[in-house]
mmCIF file of C-alpha atoms and ligand atoms in Angstrom:
data_model
loop_
_atom_site.group_PDB
_atom_site.id
_atom_site.type_symbol
_atom_site.label_atom_id
_atom_site.label_comp_id
_atom_site.label_asym_id
_atom_site.label_seq_id
_atom_site.Cartn_x
_atom_site.Cartn_y
_atom_site.Cartn_z
ATOM 1 C CA MET A 1 44.303 -19.410 -14.296
ATOM 2 C CA ARG A 2 43.217 -16.331 -14.278
ATOM 3 C CA ARG A 3 40.475 -16.909 -15.724
ATOM 4 C CA LEU A 4 39.141 -19.096 -13.444
ATOM 5 C CA MET A 5 39.751 -16.998 -10.669
ATOM 6 C CA ILE A 6 37.377 -14.188 -12.842
ATOM 7 C CA ASN A 7 35.018 -16.981 -13.177
ATOM 8 C CA GLU A 8 35.468 -17.951 -8.918
ATOM 9 C CA THR A 9 34.788 -14.987 -8.049
ATOM 10 C CA ILE A 10 31.795 -14.519 -10.441
ATOM 11 C CA ILE A 11 30.015 -17.215 -9.353
ATOM 12 C CA PHE A 12 31.143 -16.065 -5.991
ATOM 13 C CA THR A 13 29.276 -13.005 -5.331
ATOM 14 C CA LEU A 14 25.937 -14.189 -7.041
ATOM 15 C CA CYS A 15 25.509 -17.584 -4.542
ATOM 16 C CA ILE A 16 26.168 -14.039 -1.945
ATOM 17 C CA VAL A 17 23.538 -11.640 -3.608
ATOM 18 C CA ILE A 18 21.081 -15.890 -4.040
ATOM 19 C CA VAL A 19 21.394 -15.975 -0.626
ATOM 20 C CA VAL A 20 21.855 -12.409 1.339
ATOM 21 C CA VAL A 21 18.951 -10.651 -1.183
ATOM 22 C CA ILE A 22 16.385 -12.804 -3.622
ATOM 23 C CA ALA A 23 16.030 -15.465 -0.868
ATOM 24 C CA PRO A 24 15.053 -13.081 1.928
ATOM 25 C CA CYS A 25 12.734 -11.271 -0.646
ATOM 26 C CA THR A 26 10.927 -14.243 -1.490
ATOM 27 C CA GLU A 27 9.987 -16.087 0.861
ATOM 28 C CA ALA A 28 8.889 -12.791 1.985
ATOM 29 C CA ALA A 29 6.652 -12.798 -1.093
ATOM 30 C CA GLY A 30 5.741 -16.529 -0.266
ATOM 31 C CA LYS A 31 4.666 -15.997 3.323
ATOM 32 C CA GLY A 32 1.738 -14.552 2.401
ATOM 33 C CA LEU A 33 1.001 -17.191 0.077
ATOM 34 C CA GLY A 34 1.833 -19.560 3.159
ATOM 35 C CA ASN A 35 4.441 -21.807 1.518
ATOM 36 C CA GLY A 36 6.279 -22.138 4.870
ATOM 37 C CA LEU A 37 3.731 -25.251 5.301
ATOM 38 C CA ASN A 38 3.987 -28.706 4.373
ATOM 39 C CA VAL A 39 2.128 -31.996 3.984
ATOM 40 C CA GLY A 40 3.093 -34.454 7.235
ATOM 41 C CA PHE A 41 3.812 -31.616 9.140
ATOM 42 C CA TYR A 42 3.904 -34.138 12.287
ATOM 43 C CA SER A 43 4.845 -37.101 11.272
ATOM 44 C CA ARG A 44 7.193 -37.652 13.366
ATOM 45 C CA SER A 45 6.055 -34.899 16.088
ATOM 46 C CA CYS A 46 2.410 -36.130 16.354
ATOM 47 C CA PRO A 47 2.076 -39.108 14.037
ATOM 48 C CA ASN A 48 -1.675 -39.579 14.825
ATOM 49 C CA VAL A 49 -2.990 -36.043 14.175
ATOM 50 C CA GLU A 50 -4.914 -36.590 11.839
ATOM 51 C CA LYS A 51 -6.813 -39.587 12.641
ATOM 52 C CA ILE A 52 -7.163 -38.248 15.747
ATOM 53 C CA VAL A 53 -8.867 -35.203 14.742
ATOM 54 C CA ALA A 54 -10.851 -37.260 11.624
ATOM 55 C CA ASP A 55 -12.320 -39.484 14.904
ATOM 56 C CA ILE A 56 -13.394 -37.147 16.995
ATOM 57 C CA VAL A 57 -14.924 -34.775 13.763
ATOM 58 C CA SER A 58 -16.909 -38.040 12.865
ATOM 59 C CA GLU A 59 -18.238 -39.243 15.954
ATOM 60 C CA ALA A 60 -19.464 -34.880 16.862
ATOM 61 C CA ASN A 61 -20.858 -34.973 13.045
ATOM 62 C CA ARG A 62 -23.112 -38.576 14.100
ATOM 63 C CA GLN A 63 -24.389 -36.492 16.565
ATOM 64 C CA ASP A 64 -24.452 -33.127 14.748
ATOM 65 C CA PRO A 65 -24.812 -33.782 10.764
ATOM 66 C CA LYS A 66 -25.119 -29.489 10.916
ATOM 67 C CA LEU A 67 -21.830 -29.217 12.314
ATOM 68 C CA PRO A 68 -19.388 -29.327 8.396
ATOM 69 C CA GLY A 69 -21.373 -26.284 7.037
ATOM 70 C CA ALA A 70 -20.105 -24.812 10.976
ATOM 71 C CA LEU A 71 -16.437 -25.793 11.006
ATOM 72 C CA ILE A 72 -15.511 -25.172 7.606
ATOM 73 C CA ARG A 73 -16.911 -21.478 8.094
ATOM 74 C CA LEU A 74 -15.209 -21.096 11.371
ATOM 75 C CA PHE A 75 -11.961 -22.385 9.406
ATOM 76 C CA SER A 76 -13.307 -19.692 7.186
ATOM 77 C CA HIS A 77 -13.252 -16.872 9.357
ATOM 78 C CA ASP A 78 -10.333 -17.549 11.048
ATOM 79 C CA CYS A 79 -8.490 -17.526 7.844
ATOM 80 C CA PHE A 80 -10.051 -13.740 6.658
ATOM 81 C CA VAL A 81 -9.438 -12.461 9.459
ATOM 82 C CA LYS A 82 -5.617 -10.863 9.468
ATOM 83 C CA GLY A 83 -5.068 -15.482 8.428
ATOM 84 C CA CYS A 84 -4.831 -18.503 9.402
ATOM 85 C CA ASP A 85 -4.032 -17.890 12.286
ATOM 86 C CA ALA A 86 -6.594 -19.608 15.134
ATOM 87 C CA SER A 87 -7.000 -16.315 16.068
ATOM 88 C CA ILE A 88 -11.222 -16.079 16.152
ATOM 89 C CA LEU A 89 -10.305 -18.811 18.736
ATOM 90 C CA LEU A 90 -8.987 -16.791 21.706
ATOM 91 C CA GLU A 91 -11.709 -14.901 24.393
ATOM 92 C CA ALA A 92 -9.530 -12.551 25.499
ATOM 93 C CA THR A 93 -6.105 -11.181 24.384
ATOM 94 C CA ARG A 94 -3.307 -9.036 26.630
ATOM 95 C CA SER A 95 -4.131 -5.615 25.231
ATOM 96 C CA LYS A 96 -8.090 -6.667 26.318
ATOM 97 C CA GLU A 97 -10.178 -5.637 23.528
ATOM 98 C CA PRO A 98 -12.767 -6.856 22.682
ATOM 99 C CA VAL A 99 -11.802 -10.342 20.195
ATOM 100 C CA GLU A 100 -13.070 -11.531 17.102
ATOM 101 C CA LYS A 101 -15.166 -14.257 17.969
ATOM 102 C CA LYS A 102 -17.393 -11.440 20.001
ATOM 103 C CA ALA A 103 -17.310 -9.273 15.845
ATOM 104 C CA GLN A 104 -20.278 -8.858 14.658
ATOM 105 C CA GLY A 105 -19.846 -10.245 11.073
ATOM 106 C CA ASN A 106 -19.098 -13.518 13.863
ATOM 107 C CA ASP A 107 -22.790 -13.557 14.333
ATOM 108 C CA PHE A 108 -23.649 -17.459 14.475
ATOM 109 C CA ILE A 109 -20.308 -18.380 14.221
ATOM 110 C CA ARG A 110 -19.831 -22.159 16.725
ATOM 111 C CA GLY A 111 -17.610 -24.938 16.635
ATOM 112 C CA PHE A 112 -15.496 -24.119 19.395
ATOM 113 C CA GLU A 113 -16.559 -26.624 22.078
ATOM 114 C CA LEU A 114 -15.429 -29.339 19.059
ATOM 115 C CA ILE A 115 -11.729 -27.648 18.421
ATOM 116 C CA ASP A 116 -11.160 -27.579 22.617
ATOM 117 C CA GLU A 117 -12.398 -31.128 22.964
ATOM 118 C CA ILE A 118 -9.653 -32.179 20.110
ATOM 119 C CA LYS A 119 -6.624 -29.960 21.644
ATOM 120 C CA ALA A 120 -7.462 -31.163 24.765
ATOM 121 C CA ARG A 121 -7.198 -35.347 23.407
ATOM 122 C CA LEU A 122 -3.896 -33.553 21.233
ATOM 123 C CA GLU A 123 -2.795 -32.577 24.090
ATOM 124 C CA GLN A 124 -2.397 -36.230 26.045
ATOM 125 C CA GLU A 125 -0.972 -37.597 23.241
ATOM 126 C CA CYS A 126 1.567 -34.689 22.314
ATOM 127 C CA PRO A 127 2.431 -31.933 24.550
ATOM 128 C CA GLN A 128 1.940 -28.039 22.838
ATOM 129 C CA THR A 129 2.894 -29.593 19.534
ATOM 130 C CA VAL A 130 -0.072 -29.581 16.955
ATOM 131 C CA SER A 131 -0.803 -25.715 16.969
ATOM 132 C CA CYS A 132 -4.650 -24.539 17.387
ATOM 133 C CA ALA A 133 -4.667 -22.827 13.644
ATOM 134 C CA ASP A 134 -4.194 -26.562 12.167
ATOM 135 C CA ILE A 135 -6.316 -27.982 14.104
ATOM 136 C CA LEU A 136 -9.486 -25.827 12.789
ATOM 137 C CA ALA A 137 -7.755 -27.116 8.941
ATOM 138 C CA PHE A 138 -7.870 -30.697 9.882
ATOM 139 C CA ALA A 139 -11.367 -30.164 11.122
ATOM 140 C CA ALA A 140 -12.524 -27.957 8.191
ATOM 141 C CA ARG A 141 -10.531 -30.807 6.046
ATOM 142 C CA GLU A 142 -12.544 -34.140 8.174
ATOM 143 C CA ALA A 143 -15.840 -31.649 7.234
ATOM 144 C CA VAL A 144 -15.784 -31.840 3.658
ATOM 145 C CA PHE A 145 -14.823 -35.330 3.630
ATOM 146 C CA LEU A 146 -18.258 -35.807 5.393
ATOM 147 C CA ALA A 147 -19.847 -33.050 3.558
ATOM 148 C CA GLY A 148 -19.232 -35.742 0.608
ATOM 149 C CA LEU A 149 -16.401 -34.989 -0.996
ATOM 150 C CA PRO A 150 -13.120 -36.438 -1.216
ATOM 151 C CA ARG A 151 -10.226 -35.706 1.790
ATOM 152 C CA HIS A 152 -7.510 -33.581 0.217
ATOM 153 C CA LYS A 153 -4.119 -33.312 1.579
ATOM 154 C CA VAL A 154 -4.038 -30.425 4.082
ATOM 155 C CA PRO A 155 -0.247 -28.901 4.260
ATOM 156 C CA ALA A 156 0.538 -27.512 8.200
ATOM 157 C CA GLY A 157 3.442 -26.439 10.382
ATOM 158 C CA ARG A 158 0.827 -23.227 11.150
ATOM 159 C CA ARG A 159 1.227 -21.257 14.839
ATOM 160 C CA ASP A 160 -1.255 -19.545 16.616
ATOM 161 C CA SER A 161 -1.579 -15.708 17.185
ATOM 162 C CA ARG A 162 -1.385 -14.474 20.563
ATOM 163 C CA THR A 163 -3.564 -11.234 19.538
ATOM 164 C CA SER A 164 -7.522 -10.888 18.530
ATOM 165 C CA ARG A 165 -8.956 -7.911 17.719
ATOM 166 C CA ALA A 166 -12.921 -7.692 16.760
ATOM 167 C CA SER A 167 -11.936 -4.125 14.982
ATOM 168 C CA ASP A 168 -10.179 -6.342 12.626
ATOM 169 C CA VAL A 169 -13.035 -8.285 11.435
ATOM 170 C CA GLY A 170 -13.673 -6.694 8.197
ATOM 171 C CA LEU A 171 -15.242 -9.365 6.836
ATOM 172 C CA PRO A 172 -18.450 -8.955 3.716
ATOM 173 C CA ALA A 173 -21.921 -8.997 4.467
ATOM 174 C CA PRO A 174 -24.785 -10.081 2.250
ATOM 175 C CA THR A 175 -25.173 -7.110 1.375
ATOM 176 C CA THR A 176 -21.836 -5.812 0.681
ATOM 177 C CA PRO A 177 -21.725 -4.119 -3.015
ATOM 178 C CA PHE A 178 -20.084 -7.118 -5.418
ATOM 179 C CA ASN A 179 -16.997 -4.760 -6.075
ATOM 180 C CA ASP A 180 -15.833 -4.459 -1.889
ATOM 181 C CA ILE A 181 -17.095 -8.465 -1.328
ATOM 182 C CA ILE A 182 -14.162 -8.928 -5.170
ATOM 183 C CA ASP A 183 -11.494 -6.294 -2.949
ATOM 184 C CA PHE A 184 -11.929 -7.952 0.375
ATOM 185 C CA PHE A 185 -10.737 -11.402 -1.199
ATOM 186 C CA THR A 186 -8.466 -9.444 -3.977
ATOM 187 C CA ARG A 187 -6.578 -8.385 -0.612
ATOM 188 C CA LYS A 188 -6.681 -11.976 0.788
ATOM 189 C CA GLY A 189 -5.221 -13.416 -2.094
ATOM 190 C CA ILE A 190 -7.971 -15.179 -3.198
ATOM 191 C CA THR A 191 -9.463 -14.813 -7.327
ATOM 192 C CA LEU A 192 -13.123 -13.906 -7.988
ATOM 193 C CA ASP A 193 -13.191 -17.362 -9.786
ATOM 194 C CA GLU A 194 -11.568 -18.764 -6.457
ATOM 195 C CA LEU A 195 -14.038 -16.863 -4.135
ATOM 196 C CA VAL A 196 -17.200 -18.492 -6.941
ATOM 197 C CA VAL A 197 -16.383 -21.757 -6.487
ATOM 198 C CA LEU A 198 -14.881 -21.087 -2.304
ATOM 199 C CA SER A 199 -18.570 -19.506 -2.094
ATOM 200 C CA GLY A 200 -20.005 -23.244 -3.681
ATOM 201 C CA ALA A 201 -19.151 -24.352 0.665
ATOM 202 C CA HIS A 202 -22.516 -22.396 0.602
ATOM 203 C CA SER A 203 -24.369 -25.159 -0.481
ATOM 204 C CA ILE A 204 -24.229 -27.073 3.219
ATOM 205 C CA GLY A 205 -25.461 -25.165 6.625
ATOM 206 C CA VAL A 206 -27.784 -22.547 7.346
ATOM 207 C CA ALA A 207 -28.138 -19.465 7.077
ATOM 208 C CA HIS A 208 -29.806 -17.259 9.927
ATOM 209 C CA CYS A 209 -33.604 -15.807 8.359
ATOM 210 C CA SER A 210 -32.292 -12.403 9.731
ATOM 211 C CA PHE A 211 -29.638 -12.101 7.119
ATOM 212 C CA PHE A 212 -32.217 -12.800 4.552
ATOM 213 C CA ASP A 213 -35.936 -11.605 5.337
ATOM 214 C CA TYR A 214 -35.423 -7.675 4.250
ATOM 215 C CA ARG A 215 -35.372 -9.480 0.617
ATOM 216 C CA LEU A 216 -38.242 -11.213 1.007
ATOM 217 C CA TYR A 217 -40.377 -8.437 2.429
ATOM 218 C CA ASN A 218 -38.135 -5.139 2.580
ATOM 219 C CA PHE A 219 -36.167 -5.058 -0.460
ATOM 220 C CA ASN A 220 -36.307 -1.786 -2.007
ATOM 221 C CA THR A 221 -38.577 0.943 -1.922
ATOM 222 C CA SER A 222 -40.218 0.100 -5.651
ATOM 223 C CA GLN A 223 -40.743 -3.643 -4.682
ATOM 224 C CA PRO A 224 -40.822 -5.020 -1.722
ATOM 225 C CA GLN A 225 -39.191 -8.708 -2.827
ATOM 226 C CA ASP A 226 -36.103 -9.197 -4.895
ATOM 227 C CA PRO A 227 -37.117 -10.413 -8.419
ATOM 228 C CA ALA A 228 -33.763 -12.140 -8.123
ATOM 229 C CA LEU A 229 -36.588 -14.391 -6.362
ATOM 230 C CA ASN A 230 -37.440 -17.628 -7.397
ATOM 231 C CA SER A 231 -41.008 -17.092 -6.374
ATOM 232 C CA THR A 232 -42.387 -20.751 -5.104
ATOM 233 C CA TYR A 233 -38.917 -20.869 -3.483
ATOM 234 C CA ALA A 234 -39.803 -17.092 -1.398
ATOM 235 C CA SER A 235 -43.103 -18.023 -0.399
ATOM 236 C CA ASP A 236 -42.131 -21.320 0.694
ATOM 237 C CA LEU A 237 -38.999 -19.050 2.729
ATOM 238 C CA SER A 238 -42.020 -16.532 4.153
ATOM 239 C CA THR A 239 -43.126 -19.228 5.317
ATOM 240 C CA LYS A 240 -40.520 -20.445 7.269
ATOM 241 C CA CYS A 241 -38.911 -16.553 8.036
ATOM 242 C CA PRO A 242 -42.480 -14.777 8.917
ATOM 243 C CA LYS A 243 -41.936 -11.240 8.784
ATOM 244 C CA GLN A 244 -40.005 -10.274 12.712
ATOM 245 C CA ASN A 245 -42.788 -8.526 13.953
ATOM 246 C CA THR A 246 -45.049 -11.493 13.685
ATOM 247 C CA LEU A 247 -42.308 -13.516 15.961
ATOM 248 C CA PRO A 248 -41.375 -13.213 19.137
ATOM 249 C CA ALA A 249 -38.047 -10.971 18.858
ATOM 250 C CA ASP A 250 -36.176 -13.666 19.885
ATOM 251 C CA GLU A 251 -37.546 -16.670 18.211
ATOM 252 C CA ALA A 252 -36.702 -14.204 15.397
ATOM 253 C CA LYS A 253 -32.894 -14.495 16.061
ATOM 254 C CA LYS A 254 -32.554 -17.703 16.041
ATOM 255 C CA THR A 255 -34.180 -18.748 12.810
ATOM 256 C CA ALA A 256 -32.224 -20.603 10.323
ATOM 257 C CA VAL A 257 -32.576 -22.095 7.013
ATOM 258 C CA ASP A 258 -30.728 -24.434 5.221
ATOM 259 C CA PHE A 259 -28.661 -23.100 2.390
ATOM 260 C CA ASP A 260 -29.856 -25.509 0.027
ATOM 261 C CA PRO A 261 -32.811 -26.730 -0.458
ATOM 262 C CA THR A 262 -32.632 -30.198 -2.205
ATOM 263 C CA THR A 263 -29.012 -31.252 -0.468
ATOM 264 C CA PRO A 264 -28.715 -28.913 2.219
ATOM 265 C CA LEU A 265 -26.387 -32.092 3.921
ATOM 266 C CA VAL A 266 -24.381 -32.866 0.779
ATOM 267 C CA LEU A 267 -21.395 -30.753 -0.090
ATOM 268 C CA ASP A 268 -22.329 -30.818 -3.824
ATOM 269 C CA ASN A 269 -22.511 -27.702 -7.052
ATOM 270 C CA ASN A 270 -25.804 -27.515 -6.103
ATOM 271 C CA PHE A 271 -25.375 -25.155 -4.533
ATOM 272 C CA TYR A 272 -24.615 -23.089 -8.598
ATOM 273 C CA VAL A 273 -27.678 -25.078 -9.777
ATOM 274 C CA ASN A 274 -29.904 -23.723 -7.077
ATOM 275 C CA LEU A 275 -28.400 -20.087 -7.893
ATOM 276 C CA LEU A 276 -28.809 -19.859 -11.652
ATOM 277 C CA GLN A 277 -32.911 -21.073 -10.567
ATOM 278 C CA GLY A 278 -32.850 -17.852 -8.190
ATOM 279 C CA LYS A 279 -32.696 -20.351 -5.028
ATOM 280 C CA THR A 280 -30.416 -18.729 -2.737
ATOM 281 C CA LEU A 281 -30.558 -16.693 0.439
ATOM 282 C CA LEU A 282 -27.900 -14.994 0.186
ATOM 283 C CA GLN A 283 -27.641 -12.025 -2.355
ATOM 284 C CA SER A 284 -24.003 -11.499 -2.077
ATOM 285 C CA ASP A 285 -24.617 -15.237 -3.926
ATOM 286 C CA GLN A 286 -27.237 -14.611 -6.442
ATOM 287 C CA ILE A 287 -25.436 -11.478 -7.970
ATOM 288 C CA MET A 288 -22.681 -13.920 -8.774
ATOM 289 C CA VAL A 289 -25.769 -14.945 -11.936
ATOM 290 C CA SER A 290 -26.088 -11.501 -13.228
ATOM 291 C CA ASP A 291 -22.650 -9.730 -13.038
ATOM 292 C CA PRO A 292 -20.519 -10.934 -16.363
ATOM 293 C CA ARG A 293 -17.361 -11.724 -14.229
ATOM 294 C CA THR A 294 -19.109 -14.618 -12.819
ATOM 295 C CA SER A 295 -22.176 -15.624 -14.160
ATOM 296 C CA ALA A 296 -20.169 -17.908 -17.161
ATOM 297 C CA LEU A 297 -18.042 -19.034 -14.558
ATOM 298 C CA VAL A 298 -21.716 -20.008 -12.342
ATOM 299 C CA LYS A 299 -23.032 -21.856 -15.491
ATOM 300 C CA THR A 300 -20.015 -23.897 -16.316
ATOM 301 C CA LEU A 301 -19.677 -25.103 -12.452
ATOM 302 C CA ALA A 302 -23.336 -26.164 -11.978
ATOM 303 C CA SER A 303 -22.986 -28.306 -15.390
ATOM 304 C CA ASP A 304 -19.468 -30.274 -14.404
ATOM 305 C CA SER A 305 -19.682 -31.240 -10.668
ATOM 306 C CA ASP A 306 -16.071 -32.892 -11.122
ATOM 307 C CA ALA A 307 -14.189 -29.977 -12.142
ATOM 308 C CA TRP A 308 -16.010 -27.905 -9.543
ATOM 309 C CA SER A 309 -14.979 -30.116 -6.681
ATOM 310 C CA ARG A 310 -11.316 -30.436 -7.954
ATOM 311 C CA ARG A 311 -11.251 -26.527 -8.343
ATOM 312 C CA PHE A 312 -13.212 -26.055 -4.264
ATOM 313 C CA ALA A 313 -10.783 -28.700 -2.905
ATOM 314 C CA LYS A 314 -7.620 -26.625 -4.205
ATOM 315 C CA ALA A 315 -9.017 -23.336 -3.493
ATOM 316 C CA MET A 316 -9.995 -24.420 0.313
ATOM 317 C CA ILE A 317 -5.907 -25.361 0.349
ATOM 318 C CA LYS A 318 -4.718 -21.616 -0.582
ATOM 319 C CA MET A 319 -7.688 -20.290 1.922
ATOM 320 C CA GLY A 320 -5.482 -22.087 4.258
ATOM 321 C CA ARG A 321 -2.551 -20.496 3.268
ATOM 322 C CA THR A 322 -3.344 -17.072 3.697
ATOM 323 C CA ASN A 323 -0.740 -15.119 6.034
ATOM 324 C CA VAL A 324 0.192 -18.523 7.982
ATOM 325 C CA LEU A 325 2.298 -18.011 11.277
ATOM 326 C CA THR A 326 5.297 -20.520 10.281
ATOM 327 C CA ARG A 327 8.622 -21.331 12.438
ATOM 328 C CA ASP A 328 9.236 -18.900 15.373
ATOM 329 C CA GLU A 329 6.441 -16.977 14.927
ATOM 330 C CA GLY A 330 3.447 -16.339 17.015
ATOM 331 C CA GLU A 331 2.849 -20.033 19.121
ATOM 332 C CA ILE A 332 2.047 -23.015 20.246
ATOM 333 C CA ARG A 333 -1.396 -22.691 22.828
ATOM 334 C CA LYS A 334 -1.303 -25.017 24.842
ATOM 335 C CA ASN A 335 -5.944 -24.560 25.441
ATOM 336 C CA CYS A 336 -7.368 -22.332 21.925
ATOM 337 C CA ARG A 337 -9.231 -20.039 24.303
ATOM 338 C CA THR A 338 -6.442 -18.433 25.894
ATOM 339 C CA PHE A 339 -2.857 -17.542 24.640
ATOM 340 C CA ASN A 340 -0.322 -19.125 26.980
HETATM 341 C C1 HEM B 401 -18.938 -12.912 0.197
HETATM 342 C C2 HEM B 401 -18.454 -14.132 0.966
HETATM 343 C C3 HEM B 401 -19.586 -14.729 1.739
HETATM 344 C C4 HEM B 401 -20.182 -13.949 2.815
HETATM 345 C C5 HEM B 401 -21.010 -12.609 2.051
HETATM 346 C C6 HEM B 401 -21.033 -15.441 3.172
HETATM 347 C C7 HEM B 401 -22.223 -14.594 4.575
HETATM 348 C C8 HEM B 401 -22.647 -16.200 4.619
HETATM 349 C C9 HEM B 401 -23.630 -15.916 6.042
HETATM 350 C C10 HEM B 401 -24.516 -14.445 6.543
HETATM 351 C C11 HEM B 401 -23.408 -16.483 6.828
HETATM 352 C C12 HEM B 401 -24.955 -17.290 7.172
HETATM 353 C C13 HEM B 401 -24.668 -17.357 8.683
HETATM 354 C C14 HEM B 401 -25.779 -18.336 10.088
HETATM 355 O O1 HEM B 401 -26.790 -17.495 9.742
HETATM 356 O O2 HEM B 401 -25.516 -18.781 10.993
HETATM 357 C C15 HEM B 401 -22.705 -17.846 5.734
HETATM 358 C C16 HEM B 401 -22.881 -19.242 6.276
HETATM 359 C C17 HEM B 401 -21.771 -19.909 5.605
HETATM 360 N N1 HEM B 401 -20.182 -19.706 5.001
HETATM 361 FE FE1 HEM B 401 -20.415 -17.774 4.081
HETATM 362 N N2 HEM B 401 -20.145 -15.817 3.349
HETATM 363 C C18 HEM B 401 -19.346 -15.844 2.431
HETATM 364 C C19 HEM B 401 -18.278 -16.379 1.699
HETATM 365 C C20 HEM B 401 -18.009 -17.858 2.684
HETATM 366 C C21 HEM B 401 -16.959 -18.646 2.088
HETATM 367 C C22 HEM B 401 -15.803 -18.350 0.975
HETATM 368 C C23 HEM B 401 -16.624 -19.869 1.949
HETATM 369 C C24 HEM B 401 -16.148 -21.040 2.711
HETATM 370 C C25 HEM B 401 -15.096 -21.227 2.193
HETATM 371 C C26 HEM B 401 -18.430 -19.904 3.366
HETATM 372 C C27 HEM B 401 -18.469 -20.838 4.006
HETATM 373 C C28 HEM B 401 -19.834 -20.781 4.868
HETATM 374 C C29 HEM B 401 -20.674 -21.495 5.397
HETATM 375 C C30 HEM B 401 -19.649 -23.554 4.756
HETATM 376 C C31 HEM B 401 -21.510 -21.190 6.179
HETATM 377 C C32 HEM B 401 -22.850 -22.202 7.140
HETATM 378 C C33 HEM B 401 -22.253 -22.310 8.032
HETATM 379 C C34 HEM B 401 -23.658 -22.955 9.342
HETATM 380 O O3 HEM B 401 -23.901 -23.426 8.761
HETATM 381 O O4 HEM B 401 -23.525 -23.347 10.365
HETATM 382 N N3 HEM B 401 -18.821 -18.681 3.183
HETATM 383 N N4 HEM B 401 -22.194 -17.280 4.995
#
């Protein structure tokens, strides 16, 4: 009898330790990984949400086949600054500081009007239920699908931030040293392999000449052109992006080139095939071929399209879990451009 009571006391104490100490710890540890998200989060509160997003994105894609690249970039730039909290959509905040979308790292970012259109439709269907952060995630998934990959399941339940600060946008640039790029993504919970896999998104969409034309004309003091560039590809790029001073400044700024010269609208592992041939726009991508930490994976992904697409979907889901707000954190905005 006495032994039974001692056992019960031990079990009771263990339970207290689990509930009071361990559970909050694991929750905190899981928070950065977005473990509060679930597939089918809106199945009761807004059951048609994913279909509505799919229809609107697919219709918009018919008008603008380059939309998928823009939506994937928009989602990634939301997730990699603070977290996937729709802070990139805010036009102003209470603090009146300049917002994320005005920061240099967000040059040429687009897709905002489409997110407004989706939000307006969802507010009619189920008012103040679906967060702008989840709309970004669903829209990016549709973009992946429309660009040719299977439709992956998107865990949802993100909430929207009330803040957005341009000074938080420390996104890497194409000229950022590779070690710093790796550190940036590691801090976000994205491994080097996942970065290589996600960079395959650069198989669709465009980059403006200003991000890479120095590789054609002004690489360094001894070599005007980046020797890693394929020479035929480089001369083709030079016709698309002539030296800055030969074009009116406005036009030079606006000119953009497809990332993938062969299948620019298809999200595929061609990105890695191009990388191996020196046919890539960004120096930050090209470096993955020569860096010993990434070169083997680039070769593997170039030769195995199924492996890449599986890993890409997984990495997108993981990216979408970055520092999300859940439950009673943040809010569900009524309008994605303004806090409530
Ligand atoms: C080192 C990391 C990265 C750097 C330096 C980088 C840089 C850039 C730059 C400079 C552009 C061109 C923007 C323009 O001129 O309009 C771009 C476009 C793009 N990026 Fe990245 N990126 C990185 C990682 C990623 C990741 C991880 C993803 C996806 C998950 C991504 C997805 C895209 C997409 C889809 C576009 C095309 C946008 C469009 O067509 O409008 N990027 N990126």
